[in-house]
XYZ file of C-alpha atoms in Angstrom:
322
model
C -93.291 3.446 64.321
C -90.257 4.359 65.892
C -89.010 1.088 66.683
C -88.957 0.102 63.320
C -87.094 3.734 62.088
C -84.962 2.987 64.723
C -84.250 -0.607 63.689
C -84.181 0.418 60.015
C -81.096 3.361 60.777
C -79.696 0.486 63.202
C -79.433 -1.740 59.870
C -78.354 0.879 57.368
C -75.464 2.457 59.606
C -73.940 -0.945 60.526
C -70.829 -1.940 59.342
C -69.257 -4.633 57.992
C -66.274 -5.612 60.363
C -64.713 -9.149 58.388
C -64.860 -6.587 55.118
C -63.131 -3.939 57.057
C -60.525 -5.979 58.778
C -59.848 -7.866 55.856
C -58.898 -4.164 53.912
C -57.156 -2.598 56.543
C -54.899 -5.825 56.799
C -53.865 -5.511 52.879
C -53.514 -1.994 53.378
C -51.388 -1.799 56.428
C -49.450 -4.682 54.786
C -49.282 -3.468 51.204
C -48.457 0.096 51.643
C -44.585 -0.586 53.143
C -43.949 -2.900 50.369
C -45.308 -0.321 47.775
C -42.850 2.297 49.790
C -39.848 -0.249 49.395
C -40.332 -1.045 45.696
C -40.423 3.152 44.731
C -37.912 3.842 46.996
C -35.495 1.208 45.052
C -36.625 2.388 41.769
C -35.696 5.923 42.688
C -32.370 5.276 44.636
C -31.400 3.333 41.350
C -32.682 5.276 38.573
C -30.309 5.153 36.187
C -29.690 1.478 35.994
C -33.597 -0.020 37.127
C -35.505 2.802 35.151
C -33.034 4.478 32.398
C -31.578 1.427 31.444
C -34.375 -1.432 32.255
C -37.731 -0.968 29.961
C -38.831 -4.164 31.473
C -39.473 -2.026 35.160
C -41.310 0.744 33.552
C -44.769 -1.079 33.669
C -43.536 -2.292 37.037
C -43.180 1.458 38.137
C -46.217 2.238 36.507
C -47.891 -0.622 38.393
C -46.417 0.784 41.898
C -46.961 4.011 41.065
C -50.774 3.375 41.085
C -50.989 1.216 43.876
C -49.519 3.935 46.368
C -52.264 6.733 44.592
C -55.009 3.188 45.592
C -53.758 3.019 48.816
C -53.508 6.506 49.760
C -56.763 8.189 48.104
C -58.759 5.557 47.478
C -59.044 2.372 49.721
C -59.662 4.254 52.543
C -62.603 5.807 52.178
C -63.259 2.307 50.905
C -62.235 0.952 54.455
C -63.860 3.963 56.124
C -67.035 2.692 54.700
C -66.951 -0.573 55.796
C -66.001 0.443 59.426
C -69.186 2.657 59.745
C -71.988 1.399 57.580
C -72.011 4.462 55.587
C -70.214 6.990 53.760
C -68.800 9.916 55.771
C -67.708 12.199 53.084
C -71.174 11.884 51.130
C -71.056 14.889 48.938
C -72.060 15.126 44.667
C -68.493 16.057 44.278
C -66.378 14.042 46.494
C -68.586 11.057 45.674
C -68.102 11.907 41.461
C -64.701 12.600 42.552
C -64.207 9.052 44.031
C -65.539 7.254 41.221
C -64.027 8.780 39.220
C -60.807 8.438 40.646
C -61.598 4.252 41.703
C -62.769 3.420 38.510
C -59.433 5.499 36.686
C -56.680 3.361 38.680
C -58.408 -0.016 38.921
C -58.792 0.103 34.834
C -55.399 1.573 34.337
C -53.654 -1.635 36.274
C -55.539 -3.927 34.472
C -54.780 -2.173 30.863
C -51.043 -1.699 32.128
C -50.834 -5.351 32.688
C -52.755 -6.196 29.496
C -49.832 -4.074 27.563
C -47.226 -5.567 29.641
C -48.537 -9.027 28.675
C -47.985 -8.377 24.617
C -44.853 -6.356 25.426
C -43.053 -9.397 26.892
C -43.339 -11.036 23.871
C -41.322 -8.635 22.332
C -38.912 -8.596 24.914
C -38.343 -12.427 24.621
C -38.183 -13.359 21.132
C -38.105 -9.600 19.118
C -35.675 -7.012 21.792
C -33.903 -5.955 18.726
C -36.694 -4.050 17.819
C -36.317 -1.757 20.840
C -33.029 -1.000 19.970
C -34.445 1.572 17.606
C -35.421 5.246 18.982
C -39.107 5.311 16.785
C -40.095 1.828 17.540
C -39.281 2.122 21.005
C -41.528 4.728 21.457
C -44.047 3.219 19.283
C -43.491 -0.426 20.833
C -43.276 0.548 24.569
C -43.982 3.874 25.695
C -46.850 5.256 23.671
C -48.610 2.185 25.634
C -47.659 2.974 28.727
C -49.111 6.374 28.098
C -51.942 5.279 26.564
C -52.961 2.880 29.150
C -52.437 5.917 32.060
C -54.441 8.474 30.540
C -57.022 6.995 28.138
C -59.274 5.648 31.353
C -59.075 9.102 32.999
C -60.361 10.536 29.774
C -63.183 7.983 29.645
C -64.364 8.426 32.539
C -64.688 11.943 32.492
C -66.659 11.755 29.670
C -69.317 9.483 30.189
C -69.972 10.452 33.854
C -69.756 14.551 31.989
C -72.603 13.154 28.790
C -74.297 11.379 31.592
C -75.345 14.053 34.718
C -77.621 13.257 37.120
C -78.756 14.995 40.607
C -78.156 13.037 43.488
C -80.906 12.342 46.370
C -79.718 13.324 49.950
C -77.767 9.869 50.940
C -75.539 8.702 53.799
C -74.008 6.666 50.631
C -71.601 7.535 47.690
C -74.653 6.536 44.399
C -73.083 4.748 41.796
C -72.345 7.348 38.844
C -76.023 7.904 36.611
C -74.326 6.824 33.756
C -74.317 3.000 35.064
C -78.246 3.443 34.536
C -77.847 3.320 30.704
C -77.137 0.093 29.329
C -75.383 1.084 26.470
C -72.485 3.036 28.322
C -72.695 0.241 31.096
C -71.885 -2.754 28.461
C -69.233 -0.061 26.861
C -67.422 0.563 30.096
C -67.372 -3.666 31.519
C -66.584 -4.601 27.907
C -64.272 -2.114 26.542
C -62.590 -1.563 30.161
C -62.842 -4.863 31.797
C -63.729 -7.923 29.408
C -61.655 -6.963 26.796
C -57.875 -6.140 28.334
C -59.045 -9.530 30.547
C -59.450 -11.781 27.397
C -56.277 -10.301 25.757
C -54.372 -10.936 29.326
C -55.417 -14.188 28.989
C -54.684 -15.435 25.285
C -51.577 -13.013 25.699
C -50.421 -15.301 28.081
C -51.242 -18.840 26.817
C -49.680 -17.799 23.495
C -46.474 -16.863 25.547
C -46.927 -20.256 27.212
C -46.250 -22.131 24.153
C -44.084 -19.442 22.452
C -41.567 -20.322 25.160
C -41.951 -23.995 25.416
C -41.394 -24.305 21.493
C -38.472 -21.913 21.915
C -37.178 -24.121 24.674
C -37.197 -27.214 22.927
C -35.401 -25.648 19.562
C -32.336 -24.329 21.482
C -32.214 -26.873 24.206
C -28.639 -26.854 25.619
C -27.312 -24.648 23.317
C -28.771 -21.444 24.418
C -29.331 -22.282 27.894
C -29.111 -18.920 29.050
C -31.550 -17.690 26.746
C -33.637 -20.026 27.469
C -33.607 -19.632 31.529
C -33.997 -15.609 30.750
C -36.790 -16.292 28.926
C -38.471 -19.027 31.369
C -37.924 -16.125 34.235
C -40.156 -13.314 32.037
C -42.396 -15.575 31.137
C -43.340 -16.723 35.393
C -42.638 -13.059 36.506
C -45.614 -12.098 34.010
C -47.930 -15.099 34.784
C -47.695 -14.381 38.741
C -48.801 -10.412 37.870
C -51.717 -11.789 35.320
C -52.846 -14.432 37.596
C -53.988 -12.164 40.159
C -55.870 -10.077 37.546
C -57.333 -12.980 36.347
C -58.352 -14.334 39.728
C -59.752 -11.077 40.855
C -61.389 -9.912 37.984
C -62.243 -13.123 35.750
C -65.316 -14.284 38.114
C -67.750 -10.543 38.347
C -66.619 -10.177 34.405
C -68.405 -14.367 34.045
C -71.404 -13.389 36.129
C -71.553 -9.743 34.527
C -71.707 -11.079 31.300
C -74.118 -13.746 32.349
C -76.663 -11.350 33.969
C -76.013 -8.838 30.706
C -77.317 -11.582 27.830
C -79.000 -14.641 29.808
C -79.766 -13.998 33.076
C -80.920 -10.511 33.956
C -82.181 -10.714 37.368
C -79.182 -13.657 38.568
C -77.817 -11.277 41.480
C -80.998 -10.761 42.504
C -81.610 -14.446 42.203
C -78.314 -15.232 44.119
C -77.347 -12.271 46.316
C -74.351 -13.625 46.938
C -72.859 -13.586 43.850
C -72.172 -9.936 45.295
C -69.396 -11.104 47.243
C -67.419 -11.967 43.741
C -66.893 -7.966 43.604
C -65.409 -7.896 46.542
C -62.384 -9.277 45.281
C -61.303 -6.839 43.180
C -60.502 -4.854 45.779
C -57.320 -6.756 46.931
C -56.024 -6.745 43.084
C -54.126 -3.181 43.329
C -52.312 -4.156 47.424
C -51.466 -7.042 46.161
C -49.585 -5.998 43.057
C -46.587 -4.429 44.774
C -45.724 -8.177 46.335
C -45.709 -9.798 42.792
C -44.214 -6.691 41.435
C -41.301 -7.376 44.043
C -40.508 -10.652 42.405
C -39.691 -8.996 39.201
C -37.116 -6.951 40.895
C -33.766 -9.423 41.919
C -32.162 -6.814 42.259
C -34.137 -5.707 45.174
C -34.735 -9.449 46.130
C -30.735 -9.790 46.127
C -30.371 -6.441 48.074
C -32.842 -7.665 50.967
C -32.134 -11.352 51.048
C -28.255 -9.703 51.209
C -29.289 -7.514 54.145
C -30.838 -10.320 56.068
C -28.347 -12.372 56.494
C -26.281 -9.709 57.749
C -28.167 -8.937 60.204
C -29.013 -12.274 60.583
C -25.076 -12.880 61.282
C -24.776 -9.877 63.851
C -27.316 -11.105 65.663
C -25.310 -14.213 66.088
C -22.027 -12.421 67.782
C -21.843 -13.629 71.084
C -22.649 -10.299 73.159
C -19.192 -8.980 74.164
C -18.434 -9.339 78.399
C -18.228 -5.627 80.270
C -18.209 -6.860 83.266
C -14.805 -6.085 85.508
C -12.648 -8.829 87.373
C -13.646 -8.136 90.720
C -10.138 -7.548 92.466
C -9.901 -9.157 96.333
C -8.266 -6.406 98.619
């Protein structure tokens, strides 16, 4: 009997070292890269945030991805190191989910309003130039998109209490047990800003190529402008769609034809996992719509580049025969 308790705790506290290794690689990668892109936007305030609308989701973006990597993914890669959760109490676990669930559905909703906004930006930046419609166009999105999954979240995991069993685990919050609020949350919060990423996207697609082939050479400029916007914002959506795209199939599969299909294929589990690399990755694609920065650093390595190049200069003395 206690060889099989023993082999049973054995099993529960191990943990998962590709998982962890895998994590603390995109974090330790991810977080000096989030550090560079905030420290440019600050530094340059005035001309990258002041005058440039098109950075404020990127901010917004960044901004979220250093909260990720600093409060979040690590108890995340704590986990994974150990088997279990160290810091297992009703609060800090309702704290955690709350706070996981918050971010990861405020970067995809940021990049689901980024993805309409850029249409605007192309073909309709006039419209900006007004005080009420830039508000109403542009930053009473932004807004919503950071606070209404807070709010959300708050409330369904407040309507929905539950008392958790002593655990070396973090529970999922109670109010995943009812299916109503569980098909709410993955649709309203996942499926849906996914789908409009998507068409958002494709429309944009052909938006551009028609535009392209009615100014041809006479607007090349515009056109150029509007063929960088258009790959800056397809690099950022891709990764949402490649992260998120595959759980929100099987989800949806398992939710109206399949019910027991992760129990029938456990390791449709491992789709999940990707989502976790969504947020440390968006500071690298978010550094691609910044040439300024690009400029700056690409500027600053090839000085360096040429220093390192200067033949060292000789010290040494003559040596003078007496």
């Amino acid at each position: 009997m206690e060889d099989e308790n023993t082999t049973v705790t054995e099993e529960v506290l191990s943990g998962d070292p590709i998982k962890f290794i895998l994590l603390l690689t995109i974090e330790i990668l991810s977080f000096p890269c989030t550090l560079l892109i905030l420290s440019f936007l600050l530094f340059n305030w005035r001309s990258m945030i002041i005058k440039g609308l098109r950075n404020h989701f990127i901010l917004s973006l960044v901004l979220v991805t250093f909260i990720y990597l600093t409060m979040d993914l690590p108890f995340t890669i704590q986990y994974y190191e150990l088997g279990y959760d160290m810091h297992h109490s009703i609060l800090f676990c309702l704290w955690w989910y709350w706070l996981d669930y918050t971010l990861v559905v405020i970067c995809i909703f940021l990049t689901a309003a980024a993805s309409i906004q850029r249409h605007v930006l192309i073909f309709h930046a006039h419209w900006l130039h007004q005080h009420r419609r830039r508000w109403l166009l542009h930053f009473v999105p932004i807004l919503a998109c950071v606070f209404y999954p807070g709010v959300f979240y708050l409330v369904v995991m407040s309507i929905h209490p539950c008392v958790y069993d002593e655990s070396i685990y973090c529970s999922a919050p109670c109010y995943t047990d009812n299916i109503i609020l569980f098909n709410l949350d993955w649709i309203l919060n996942t499926a849906f800003p996914l789908l409009t990423i998507i068409l958002a996207n494709i429309t944009l697609i052909v938006r551009v190529i028609r535009s392209m082939k009615k100014t041809r050479r006479r607007q090349s400029l515009t056109w150029k402008r509007q063929r960088k916007l258009t790959l800056q914002l397809i690099a950022l959506s891709s990764l949402f769609v490649l992260g998120w795209a595959p759980s929100t199939v099987v989800s949806i599969v398992q939710s109206f034809a399949l019910p027991t299909l992760f129990s029938d294929i456990p390791q449709l589990a491992y789709l999940n996992y990707l989502t976790y690399f969504v947020c440390p990755l968006q500071p690298f694609l978010c550094l691609f719509g910044l040439p300024e920065l690009l400029k700056s650093l690409t500027t600053s390595f090839k000085f360096l580049r040429r220093r390192s190049r200067v033949n060292p200069v000789n010290t040494m003395q003559p040596v003078v025969m007496t």
